[in-house]
Amino acid sequence: MKLLLISNILVPLFGAFLMLIVGRKSESTASSLIKIVSFVFGVSVALTLLVWVYRGAEVFSWRGNHVYQNGNYEFPFALHFDLLSAVFLCVSTYMSLLILHYSRYYMHRESGYSRFFAIIMLFMGGLTFLFEAGTLDLLFAGWEVVGISSFLLIAFYKTRATSCKNAYLTYCVYRVCDVGLLLSACLVHFLWNDGQQFSQMSLSPAFIQEHSLPLTLLGAFILLAACGKSAQFPFSFWLSRAMEGPTPSSAIFYGAISVHLGVFILIRMYPFWHSIESIVWCVAGIGLLSAILGTISARSQSSIKGRIAYDSLAQVGLMFVELALGFPKMALLHFIANSGLRCSQLLLSPSVVVATLKKQSSRGIENNRPVRWLGFKISQRLRASLYVLSLKEGYLYAALQELAQVPKHIFGRFLKVLSFNWTRLGILFFGFVAFSYLGSETLADYYVWLAVVGACVALLSALSALYENADALRAWNATGFSLACLTGSLLLTAHNCEKDCLLFWAGVGPAWIVGALILRHLKSKNDQTLMLSNYLGMQDEHPVLAFVFFICFLEVVGFPIGPVFIAEDAYLHHLTDHGVWLVGVFVVAFVVNGVSLARVFSRVFFGTRKLAASIRGATVPRA
Amino acid sequence: MDLRDVSYVSGLLKKLAKHLPTQGPLQEFVHHNPLHAFQSVPFHQGVFEASVIHGAKGYLSFSEYRSLEKKGVISESEVYAAIQRHAETPEQRSVLKTHMYTLEESVVCEHHQELREAIFADKFESLQAYVHPRLFRLVGNFLDQGISQWAMSDGSETFWNTLRGLIRDSVFPVSFLEPFCREWILQKTSDEVIDLALEKILREQQGSLSEKYLSEMLRSHPGWSGMVSFLEKHPEALLLARKISLADAVALELLLEISFCKKRLNDKNFKFLDSKKFTAYKNALKVTSKIHQRLADENKIKSVWQEAYEWSYFNKAIKLLDNKFRNSASKSIKPTKAQLFFCIDDRECSLRRHIEEIDERLETFGAPGFFGIDWMFKSVGSHLLAKLCPAPVKTRYLVEEVDPSFSAKEPIVSKLQHVATDTSGNSLVRGFFSTQILGLWHGFKLALSIFLPSEKRPPDLYADHVKPIGELKLLRSQEPSKDDLFIKGFSFQEMADRVYSVLNSVGLRDGFSPLVFLIGHGASSVNNPYFSAYNCGACSGRPGAANARAFAQMANDPEVRELVKAKGISIPQTTYFVGGLHDTTRDELVFFHEDKIPASHQESFADIKATLEIALQNNAKERCRRFELVSLDITPPKALKHVRQRSHSIFEPRPELNHATNCLCVIGSRALTKGIFLDRRAFLQSYRSEQDSSGEILSSLLAAAVPVCGGINLEYYFSKTDSEKYGSGSKLSHNVMGLLGVANGVEGDLLTGLPTQMTELHPPLRLLMVIEQEPEILLACMEKNGDLKNWVVNEWVRVACLSPLTKDWYVFEKGEPKKMTLSEELASLQIYSNSLGVIEKQARDIDPVHIQQGCLA
């Protein structure tokens, strides 16, 4: 059973890897590779389900060796398989195999054929990992893989500025919601330190009584993560804007599977949040609000994919309500039905022209369709207001755009100062940290304050990277500096975490240096400028550098391909033991760093290459 | 408040609208030349001017031309000949040649926004990213033809008034407009707002720079500007009436821009155009003019490549036609079994060849696929009128199909089926139940349609044209009054005129066979927003089924035959006309009213049907060679099965390849092209030069064929050379906007032109019209028709004519016929016994070759 579960994860990941290497050669090679991978994956999943049912469809839980351990922190590798996993795995496999087969024809002759399938397989691997993960930490790994494959597919047409902008938007929302998941992982460590596996997390009434605050927080963080992934209030705006990639990718991500992951995690953590009444109310409230707002917004969508997006998220909102009311099985059924319907609607979305004309042909044209509310005619004023509310999609996106400007206005000047002096400041700070650290124990009182300063500087530095427009290299370095400050402040607060720091820098260090070198190289090639205000489109000329830089970026932001992922988790764990109040700052800094690096990556490599205004080459004599 | 003169605004917009795309809503998609506005200047100059204005490429790249030469597609001798034509002295020639083989593109062809970039500086991109989605959303929602459930307007008010209404009545802000902008919208007309806004942005320079500013602004989103300006001129193109003008959209955009600068930049005193920015603008202009100079130089060299490319093919085709013309002995005409009329469409070129190959006694003709009937058609149970004649033709005739037994009730099954694609009732409460009930079913159905696509004809929009239910009421029962919008039906005389003119134009005046088929064409596909482009262009993007049916009905009418006889064509009693439809995607022939065919003809009809079935299989096989994923060894019956499944496959972005590779149009007798393998690249119009000494018939043929075939050809040409700007890029991410057009994502601009999936195999060559007639007569025809003259003199189509008397070839250069000298021998003349032999194991373009040894005696 455990081998099957692992093979479910590894087959698509290995497929993605092969696709990148072998699939580039020709479409037919890629196509046969897809066939093989789908077959093996399908068989593996089918066997898993069969074995599971044969064994009585009971919860299967397995714990392997821990991947990393330091003190009382450990990162175990554990798998978990129950009805929830089975349903989601089953539906997602069904849909992804359909989409793979569909796209083999649909994507024919498209440039980026193998890239498309590599990303889809990466997505499948991430999903399976997420469904089968035995701990929240591992679930987070799958969650990240899904997020990054989403980002890559929205920006599939990487030369189009709008696609890249919306890919970045989606990535930002995902990152913000990762705050929720990261913090819940911390809380799980905090609450069940010796048994973080889902199967070991026990919940007795006494336990609830004792830990009501952390449990409430846990519920809130899980809800935050779920809202972001499932485009619920107040994040509803991103779903329709994410429909930029090829139609089948939109269908599987935003129609079938990805949008339902919020529901998945809510069911996965169901016992923990459902015992807290306030959270139950929140889930119900957010679900209902999203459902209503989604419905209103859908009414005035004039593009077909936008319409399907809002219709779909309204249904997801209802699933939240069902969960809050205590019917997880009903929500599961609802998920299956909704994913089938939306996936099919999206794939058939080009047919809408014919379908609507046909309807108009057989039923006649209805010209006058004023706004109605539950079938009642309403006053002019209310009608206009409702229409505008619908048109502006509840002002969520507009609010976000305004909000994004706030830090810039508040810290504007401060950030500018900071971004110039990062080296000096860094050296100063590190000198001080080293001095204090090596120094006597008596200075311990100051450590705490120093740590606070360090964390704040890290946060500001991360922000300055986010709003950097003039130079990509500077943004990259500011991020690195920010991470260094975080490490410094951790060393000052927590004991025995040197091993974690080493692990962290074993990943970040090389990646940071390689990334910086690449940016320097590009800068020298581009007349010594690397502006971030526009998309530079370097990918065309430097595909290899783009790929290497992408890997560096992933490593630095703590994507589960290297030690940083685990180290980041360990950092937070140590903080929960020693300085809970710093956790928030750390997490926000991690997230802001992730977002700003994604910005650097997409601005530098995506988009269309514009030649400098000067004309290159020799002049042409008149013919 | 002072009174300002704002009358200049409308003039300005009118001028700017001229260069905007003129593509209509999706269901009215008709091929046209994207550079129509430049047709008054010579082709190469027009291409350059358009690339300056649209920022799009009008030629292939140097490296593409060179690799075509390496592959032998462009022949060395043609390169030499083209150089000879373009340069006079030997020095110039050698310089030109060096450039052709060494030069690389040094500038990017893009639309320059010097003024706006100078004004908004580094905020330019974020300005566009802020303003465009808001503008597109408001305009798109206003124009929406049925995707959204809540309409912004009921069609009675203009866009500007609707906007006012929303701003006035809504408690929520429509867009974050500055207060004074809101006031302007409420109190002023759009022209006045444009004037005021321009003054605010351009300040003292308003007089001189308004045009530049507006032109840059409109062309930063050509799709929506073009759509609005098209709908302002052709409001009838919409089914749901909407009143919008370009001025409304422009005024709104200007206000959004001003609000962006004031609010989002958090800069109450944002200086729009000050002296510093003005200098920056002037400098930018200088750079641009340098770039344009470079572009002009490069284009000149590319035009030489382009001509060499074109003549490499044209000369091969002309040589072969010449060879055929000289060597074909006039054979004794055998009694024909049947005569078949097809559309002049290039997709029918191969089917006609296959039919003739199988049975020599079947004679085929080519005529525009609406068969001379200009009308609107209303099928049983439909509320919509379908225009079934070329788009520029204005018609008042309306014919209804009636069936007293038809009931308007929809069967419950089809109602349920609608839910997947239907856009209403999918939201909260109803959506909850419909999702629960239908979701699983849809998931299952999806798998079925992906793994087992059906071979049945997909239920597309025009299914009721293809499956006739009732009777056509062709005969006018009462005379119309003057204020009637439509004339219901034709009189006998009007029918006779139409029948006569088609028969006369193809030269079929006697020797009628017992059965005459009229075969229109259509294309059925699923999941394809471009379905109109696949149908018959002569029927405004609809299948020509009803036309074929109506023509047969007219020509079978004894009274009509009497009147036709009076005009000079006598149709024998024994001749019977049958209407039919060729589905070019499915390679399927449908015949209408088979049961009405007289018993005496039934046997022969069955026999011909069997022959046609084989021809369809062969045709499917010939088409399959271009589909990369289909084996080249596929047998004809399997090929037919494949193309039928293909038309029903939701995952197939290329149900068929449409007009790709078209580049020839032959107007002449079938004897000229019969037995020549033209690889589905030619439009074929039947024409008997000996029956048209006055040139009257030719004149009317050219008036239709040149704009239609030329439009198709140039749309493919430019969609290929710049697939992003003239074309619509890859089809795979398209999102249907308000049934008007497609865009990428929900925030993108409308896309015009053809997707890469339609053009990828197309070699961009201009159309060569080959006309079998004396050059003098041709010149006379052109004199009469100014539009036609523009096409030919400015070389938007190339024209070659074959003089039937002297057997000489003439090519028209700048509208003047010049005698061609053809080298005598044909290089390695290979003769194949049939078409299937030619295409064996061939996936690429095939040069014209002879088939059927009997033809070359």
PDB file of C-alpha atoms in Angstrom, chain A residues 94 98 101-102 105-110 157 160 162 165-166 240-241 243-247 291 295 299-307 311 315 318 322 330 334 336-338 340-345 347-348 350-369 371-372 380-381 384-393 395 398 401-402 405 409 534 610-611 613 615-616 618-623, chain B residues 26-27 96 99 105-108 110 125 134 137-138 140-141 144-152 154 166 168-176 239-242 264 266 287 290-291 293-294 297 301 381-384 410 418-423 426-428 431-432 435-436 439-440 442-444 446-447 450-451 459-461 527 529 531 628-629 650-651 653-654 730 732-739 744-747 757 760:
ATOM      1  CA  TYR A  94     -10.010  10.933 -13.661  1.00  0.00           C
ATOM      2  CA  LEU A  98      -9.051  13.185 -19.428  1.00  0.00           C
ATOM      3  CA  HIS A 101      -5.693  12.842 -23.470  1.00  0.00           C
ATOM      4  CA  TYR A 102      -7.614  15.932 -24.581  1.00  0.00           C
ATOM      5  CA  TYR A 105      -4.583  16.683 -29.647  1.00  0.00           C
ATOM      6  CA  TYR A 106      -5.506  20.142 -28.537  1.00  0.00           C
ATOM      7  CA  MET A 107      -1.922  21.275 -27.997  1.00  0.00           C
ATOM      8  CA  HIS A 108      -0.720  19.749 -31.276  1.00  0.00           C
ATOM      9  CA  ARG A 109       1.995  21.850 -32.921  1.00  0.00           C
ATOM     10  CA  GLU A 110       1.903  24.431 -30.139  1.00  0.00           C
ATOM     11  CA  TYR A 157       2.089  32.442 -23.020  1.00  0.00           C
ATOM     12  CA  ARG A 160       1.951  38.415 -23.081  1.00  0.00           C
ATOM     13  CA  THR A 162      -1.473  40.433 -19.182  1.00  0.00           C
ATOM     14  CA  LYS A 165       0.542  40.098 -14.631  1.00  0.00           C
ATOM     15  CA  ASN A 166      -2.278  37.745 -13.756  1.00  0.00           C
ATOM     16  CA  SER A 240     -11.536  34.783 -13.413  1.00  0.00           C
ATOM     17  CA  ARG A 241      -8.268  36.573 -14.070  1.00  0.00           C
ATOM     18  CA  MET A 243      -8.038  32.052 -17.150  1.00  0.00           C
ATOM     19  CA  GLU A 244      -5.079  33.025 -19.314  1.00  0.00           C
ATOM     20  CA  GLY A 245      -3.492  29.714 -20.221  1.00  0.00           C
ATOM     21  CA  PRO A 246      -4.664  27.151 -22.774  1.00  0.00           C
ATOM     22  CA  THR A 247      -8.281  26.185 -22.124  1.00  0.00           C
ATOM     23  CA  ALA A 291     -21.676  32.463  -2.769  1.00  0.00           C
ATOM     24  CA  THR A 295     -23.529  34.933  -7.966  1.00  0.00           C
ATOM     25  CA  ARG A 299     -24.566  37.883 -13.564  1.00  0.00           C
ATOM     26  CA  SER A 300     -22.791  40.610 -15.460  1.00  0.00           C
ATOM     27  CA  GLN A 301     -19.772  38.711 -16.764  1.00  0.00           C
ATOM     28  CA  SER A 302     -19.642  39.242 -20.487  1.00  0.00           C
ATOM     29  CA  SER A 303     -16.871  36.743 -21.129  1.00  0.00           C
ATOM     30  CA  ILE A 304     -17.644  33.074 -20.909  1.00  0.00           C
ATOM     31  CA  LYS A 305     -14.678  31.973 -18.841  1.00  0.00           C
ATOM     32  CA  GLY A 306     -15.245  34.791 -16.356  1.00  0.00           C
ATOM     33  CA  ARG A 307     -18.813  33.655 -15.958  1.00  0.00           C
ATOM     34  CA  ASP A 311     -20.463  30.475 -10.990  1.00  0.00           C
ATOM     35  CA  GLN A 315     -20.736  26.698  -5.571  1.00  0.00           C
ATOM     36  CA  LEU A 318     -21.938  26.620  -0.746  1.00  0.00           C
ATOM     37  CA  GLU A 322     -22.271  22.652   3.976  1.00  0.00           C
ATOM     38  CA  MET A 330     -22.343  16.229   1.219  1.00  0.00           C
ATOM     39  CA  HIS A 334     -20.915  18.528  -4.249  1.00  0.00           C
ATOM     40  CA  ILE A 336     -17.418  15.775  -7.448  1.00  0.00           C
ATOM     41  CA  ALA A 337     -20.430  17.185  -9.249  1.00  0.00           C
ATOM     42  CA  ASN A 338     -19.102  20.702  -9.462  1.00  0.00           C
ATOM     43  CA  GLY A 340     -17.349  17.557 -13.509  1.00  0.00           C
ATOM     44  CA  LEU A 341     -19.694  20.323 -14.544  1.00  0.00           C
ATOM     45  CA  ARG A 342     -17.193  23.192 -14.555  1.00  0.00           C
ATOM     46  CA  CYS A 343     -14.483  21.214 -16.258  1.00  0.00           C
ATOM     47  CA  SER A 344     -16.898  20.285 -18.992  1.00  0.00           C
ATOM     48  CA  GLN A 345     -18.233  23.842 -19.253  1.00  0.00           C
ATOM     49  CA  LEU A 347     -13.666  22.781 -22.199  1.00  0.00           C
ATOM     50  CA  LEU A 348     -16.820  23.504 -24.155  1.00  0.00           C
ATOM     51  CA  PRO A 350     -15.823  28.005 -27.310  1.00  0.00           C
ATOM     52  CA  SER A 351     -19.202  26.443 -28.111  1.00  0.00           C
ATOM     53  CA  VAL A 352     -21.018  29.215 -26.330  1.00  0.00           C
ATOM     54  CA  VAL A 353     -21.419  31.229 -29.511  1.00  0.00           C
ATOM     55  CA  VAL A 354     -23.236  28.473 -31.317  1.00  0.00           C
ATOM     56  CA  ALA A 355     -25.236  27.474 -28.247  1.00  0.00           C
ATOM     57  CA  THR A 356     -26.470  30.989 -27.545  1.00  0.00           C
ATOM     58  CA  LEU A 357     -27.292  31.717 -31.162  1.00  0.00           C
ATOM     59  CA  LYS A 358     -29.136  28.455 -31.335  1.00  0.00           C
ATOM     60  CA  LYS A 359     -31.136  29.376 -28.302  1.00  0.00           C
ATOM     61  CA  GLN A 360     -31.891  32.792 -29.732  1.00  0.00           C
ATOM     62  CA  SER A 361     -32.876  31.130 -32.970  1.00  0.00           C
ATOM     63  CA  SER A 362     -35.300  28.699 -31.419  1.00  0.00           C
ATOM     64  CA  ARG A 363     -36.707  30.928 -28.687  1.00  0.00           C
ATOM     65  CA  GLY A 364     -36.409  34.344 -30.215  1.00  0.00           C
ATOM     66  CA  ILE A 365     -34.235  37.220 -29.148  1.00  0.00           C
ATOM     67  CA  GLU A 366     -34.948  38.670 -25.758  1.00  0.00           C
ATOM     68  CA  ASN A 367     -33.591  42.133 -25.790  1.00  0.00           C
ATOM     69  CA  ASN A 368     -34.841  43.496 -22.563  1.00  0.00           C
ATOM     70  CA  ARG A 369     -33.224  41.786 -19.629  1.00  0.00           C
ATOM     71  CA  VAL A 371     -31.540  43.401 -13.447  1.00  0.00           C
ATOM     72  CA  ARG A 372     -33.913  41.345 -11.370  1.00  0.00           C
ATOM     73  CA  GLN A 380     -34.199  52.079 -10.689  1.00  0.00           C
ATOM     74  CA  ARG A 381     -31.765  53.047  -7.996  1.00  0.00           C
ATOM     75  CA  ALA A 384     -28.267  50.422 -11.018  1.00  0.00           C
ATOM     76  CA  SER A 385     -26.495  49.835  -7.721  1.00  0.00           C
ATOM     77  CA  LEU A 386     -26.744  46.074  -8.015  1.00  0.00           C
ATOM     78  CA  TYR A 387     -25.527  46.204 -11.566  1.00  0.00           C
ATOM     79  CA  VAL A 388     -22.526  48.284 -10.653  1.00  0.00           C
ATOM     80  CA  LEU A 389     -21.751  46.055  -7.698  1.00  0.00           C
ATOM     81  CA  SER A 390     -21.854  43.111 -10.064  1.00  0.00           C
ATOM     82  CA  LEU A 391     -19.779  44.889 -12.670  1.00  0.00           C
ATOM     83  CA  LYS A 392     -17.085  45.745 -10.157  1.00  0.00           C
ATOM     84  CA  GLU A 393     -17.175  42.204  -8.775  1.00  0.00           C
ATOM     85  CA  TYR A 395     -14.884  45.881  -5.397  1.00  0.00           C
ATOM     86  CA  ALA A 398     -10.178  47.453  -6.686  1.00  0.00           C
ATOM     87  CA  GLN A 401      -5.122  47.524  -5.868  1.00  0.00           C
ATOM     88  CA  GLU A 402      -5.575  50.361  -3.407  1.00  0.00           C
ATOM     89  CA  GLN A 405      -0.189  51.015  -2.601  1.00  0.00           C
ATOM     90  CA  HIS A 409       2.911  55.411   0.801  1.00  0.00           C
ATOM     91  CA  ASN A 534       8.379  46.633 -17.419  1.00  0.00           C
ATOM     92  CA  LYS A 610      11.933  45.206 -26.734  1.00  0.00           C
ATOM     93  CA  LEU A 611      15.050  46.387 -28.411  1.00  0.00           C
ATOM     94  CA  ALA A 613      15.503  52.580 -29.101  1.00  0.00           C
ATOM     95  CA  ILE A 615      19.152  51.022 -33.970  1.00  0.00           C
ATOM     96  CA  ARG A 616      21.660  48.261 -34.007  1.00  0.00           C
ATOM     97  CA  ALA A 618      25.018  48.632 -39.972  1.00  0.00           C
ATOM     98  CA  THR A 619      23.003  50.937 -42.159  1.00  0.00           C
ATOM     99  CA  VAL A 620      21.334  49.659 -45.261  1.00  0.00           C
ATOM    100  CA  PRO A 621      22.302  51.347 -48.500  1.00  0.00           C
ATOM    101  CA  ARG A 622      19.349  52.001 -50.736  1.00  0.00           C
ATOM    102  CA  ALA A 623      18.570  49.205 -53.056  1.00  0.00           C
TER     103      ALA A 623
ATOM    104  CA  LEU B  26     -18.256  36.356 -34.641  1.00  0.00           C
ATOM    105  CA  GLN B  27     -21.397  35.055 -36.267  1.00  0.00           C
ATOM    106  CA  LEU B  96      20.749  44.040 -53.658  1.00  0.00           C
ATOM    107  CA  HIS B  99      21.658  42.335 -48.906  1.00  0.00           C
ATOM    108  CA  GLU B 105      16.139  42.446 -39.199  1.00  0.00           C
ATOM    109  CA  SER B 106      17.568  45.357 -37.264  1.00  0.00           C
ATOM    110  CA  VAL B 107      14.372  46.872 -35.938  1.00  0.00           C
ATOM    111  CA  VAL B 108      11.308  45.467 -34.264  1.00  0.00           C
ATOM    112  CA  GLU B 110       5.892  47.728 -33.334  1.00  0.00           C
ATOM    113  CA  GLU B 125       2.402  50.546 -18.701  1.00  0.00           C
ATOM    114  CA  ARG B 134     -12.069  48.982 -17.007  1.00  0.00           C
ATOM    115  CA  ARG B 137     -15.440  45.749 -19.291  1.00  0.00           C
ATOM    116  CA  LEU B 138     -17.841  48.671 -19.623  1.00  0.00           C
ATOM    117  CA  GLY B 140     -17.978  44.824 -23.547  1.00  0.00           C
ATOM    118  CA  ASN B 141     -20.842  44.572 -21.110  1.00  0.00           C
ATOM    119  CA  ASP B 144     -22.748  41.872 -24.901  1.00  0.00           C
ATOM    120  CA  GLN B 145     -24.960  39.710 -27.077  1.00  0.00           C
ATOM    121  CA  GLY B 146     -26.093  37.173 -24.558  1.00  0.00           C
ATOM    122  CA  ILE B 147     -23.370  35.849 -22.274  1.00  0.00           C
ATOM    123  CA  SER B 148     -24.235  37.869 -19.192  1.00  0.00           C
ATOM    124  CA  GLN B 149     -27.617  37.470 -17.572  1.00  0.00           C
ATOM    125  CA  TRP B 150     -27.975  41.068 -16.558  1.00  0.00           C
ATOM    126  CA  ALA B 151     -27.834  43.370 -19.530  1.00  0.00           C
ATOM    127  CA  MET B 152     -26.416  46.823 -19.059  1.00  0.00           C
ATOM    128  CA  ASP B 154     -32.148  47.357 -23.076  1.00  0.00           C
ATOM    129  CA  LEU B 166     -25.442  54.119 -13.971  1.00  0.00           C
ATOM    130  CA  ARG B 168     -26.457  58.880 -11.506  1.00  0.00           C
ATOM    131  CA  ASP B 169     -28.463  56.047 -10.008  1.00  0.00           C
ATOM    132  CA  SER B 170     -25.903  53.747  -8.456  1.00  0.00           C
ATOM    133  CA  VAL B 171     -24.879  54.219  -4.858  1.00  0.00           C
ATOM    134  CA  PHE B 172     -21.600  52.502  -5.692  1.00  0.00           C
ATOM    135  CA  PRO B 173     -19.035  54.271  -7.842  1.00  0.00           C
ATOM    136  CA  VAL B 174     -18.859  52.975 -11.419  1.00  0.00           C
ATOM    137  CA  SER B 175     -15.164  53.542 -11.731  1.00  0.00           C
ATOM    138  CA  PHE B 176     -12.931  55.543  -9.547  1.00  0.00           C
ATOM    139  CA  LEU B 239     -28.881  40.802 -33.113  1.00  0.00           C
ATOM    140  CA  LEU B 240     -29.490  42.720 -29.894  1.00  0.00           C
ATOM    141  CA  ALA B 241     -29.508  46.369 -30.896  1.00  0.00           C
ATOM    142  CA  ARG B 242     -26.891  48.548 -29.219  1.00  0.00           C
ATOM    143  CA  ARG B 264      -3.572  56.420  -8.550  1.00  0.00           C
ATOM    144  CA  ASN B 266      -1.473  60.208  -5.810  1.00  0.00           C
ATOM    145  CA  VAL B 287      14.120  57.983 -33.296  1.00  0.00           C
ATOM    146  CA  LYS B 290      14.873  56.557 -38.176  1.00  0.00           C
ATOM    147  CA  ILE B 291      13.348  53.214 -37.338  1.00  0.00           C
ATOM    148  CA  GLN B 293      13.404  54.520 -42.517  1.00  0.00           C
ATOM    149  CA  ARG B 294      15.154  51.299 -41.663  1.00  0.00           C
ATOM    150  CA  ASP B 297      14.711  49.788 -46.541  1.00  0.00           C
ATOM    151  CA  ILE B 301      14.532  44.074 -49.972  1.00  0.00           C
ATOM    152  CA  GLY B 381     -38.813  27.068 -36.128  1.00  0.00           C
ATOM    153  CA  SER B 382     -36.069  29.666 -36.284  1.00  0.00           C
ATOM    154  CA  HIS B 383     -36.517  33.236 -35.187  1.00  0.00           C
ATOM    155  CA  LEU B 384     -33.378  34.446 -36.924  1.00  0.00           C
ATOM    156  CA  GLU B 410     -38.454  21.753 -27.420  1.00  0.00           C
ATOM    157  CA  HIS B 418     -28.494  22.872 -22.933  1.00  0.00           C
ATOM    158  CA  VAL B 419     -27.434  23.226 -19.342  1.00  0.00           C
ATOM    159  CA  ALA B 420     -23.776  22.436 -19.985  1.00  0.00           C
ATOM    160  CA  THR B 421     -23.365  25.298 -22.379  1.00  0.00           C
ATOM    161  CA  ASP B 422     -26.310  27.342 -21.326  1.00  0.00           C
ATOM    162  CA  THR B 423     -25.467  30.471 -19.456  1.00  0.00           C
ATOM    163  CA  ASN B 426     -26.167  28.238 -13.230  1.00  0.00           C
ATOM    164  CA  SER B 427     -25.839  30.365 -10.185  1.00  0.00           C
ATOM    165  CA  LEU B 428     -26.689  30.089  -6.557  1.00  0.00           C
ATOM    166  CA  GLY B 431     -27.120  26.182  -9.711  1.00  0.00           C
ATOM    167  CA  PHE B 432     -26.902  24.209  -6.481  1.00  0.00           C
ATOM    168  CA  THR B 435     -24.821  21.123 -10.301  1.00  0.00           C
ATOM    169  CA  GLN B 436     -25.681  18.255  -8.008  1.00  0.00           C
ATOM    170  CA  GLY B 439     -22.389  17.385 -12.601  1.00  0.00           C
ATOM    171  CA  LEU B 440     -21.748  13.667 -12.538  1.00  0.00           C
ATOM    172  CA  HIS B 442     -21.319  15.868 -17.393  1.00  0.00           C
ATOM    173  CA  GLY B 443     -18.144  14.379 -16.015  1.00  0.00           C
ATOM    174  CA  PHE B 444     -19.143  11.088 -17.580  1.00  0.00           C
ATOM    175  CA  LEU B 446     -17.011  14.474 -21.135  1.00  0.00           C
ATOM    176  CA  ALA B 447     -15.053  11.242 -21.008  1.00  0.00           C
ATOM    177  CA  ILE B 450     -13.101  12.708 -25.500  1.00  0.00           C
ATOM    178  CA  PHE B 451     -12.448   9.003 -25.893  1.00  0.00           C
ATOM    179  CA  PRO B 459     -25.710  19.537 -33.979  1.00  0.00           C
ATOM    180  CA  ASP B 460     -24.345  22.899 -35.027  1.00  0.00           C
ATOM    181  CA  LEU B 461     -26.106  26.157 -35.663  1.00  0.00           C
ATOM    182  CA  ASN B 527     -16.315  23.859 -30.034  1.00  0.00           C
ATOM    183  CA  PRO B 529     -15.922  30.069 -32.350  1.00  0.00           C
ATOM    184  CA  PHE B 531     -17.326  28.375 -37.388  1.00  0.00           C
ATOM    185  CA  GLU B 628       0.335  15.488 -38.975  1.00  0.00           C
ATOM    186  CA  LEU B 629      -1.156  13.060 -36.486  1.00  0.00           C
ATOM    187  CA  ILE B 650     -14.270  18.780 -28.987  1.00  0.00           C
ATOM    188  CA  PHE B 651     -10.491  18.645 -28.558  1.00  0.00           C
ATOM    189  CA  PRO B 653      -8.622  22.851 -32.900  1.00  0.00           C
ATOM    190  CA  ARG B 654      -8.300  22.043 -36.607  1.00  0.00           C
ATOM    191  CA  SER B 730      -2.982  30.728 -30.817  1.00  0.00           C
ATOM    192  CA  LEU B 732      -5.974  27.585 -27.448  1.00  0.00           C
ATOM    193  CA  SER B 733      -6.396  30.272 -24.822  1.00  0.00           C
ATOM    194  CA  HIS B 734      -9.194  32.212 -26.490  1.00  0.00           C
ATOM    195  CA  ASN B 735     -12.075  33.384 -24.384  1.00  0.00           C
ATOM    196  CA  VAL B 736     -15.350  34.359 -26.043  1.00  0.00           C
ATOM    197  CA  MET B 737     -16.299  37.951 -25.222  1.00  0.00           C
ATOM    198  CA  GLY B 738     -19.977  38.821 -25.414  1.00  0.00           C
ATOM    199  CA  LEU B 739     -20.341  36.691 -28.579  1.00  0.00           C
ATOM    200  CA  ASN B 744      -7.005  36.174 -24.248  1.00  0.00           C
ATOM    201  CA  GLY B 745      -8.142  35.865 -20.660  1.00  0.00           C
ATOM    202  CA  VAL B 746     -10.887  38.064 -19.278  1.00  0.00           C
ATOM    203  CA  GLU B 747      -8.997  41.344 -19.567  1.00  0.00           C
ATOM    204  CA  GLN B 757      -4.139  26.914 -36.180  1.00  0.00           C
ATOM    205  CA  GLU B 760       0.293  27.603 -39.933  1.00  0.00           C
TER     206      GLU B 760
END
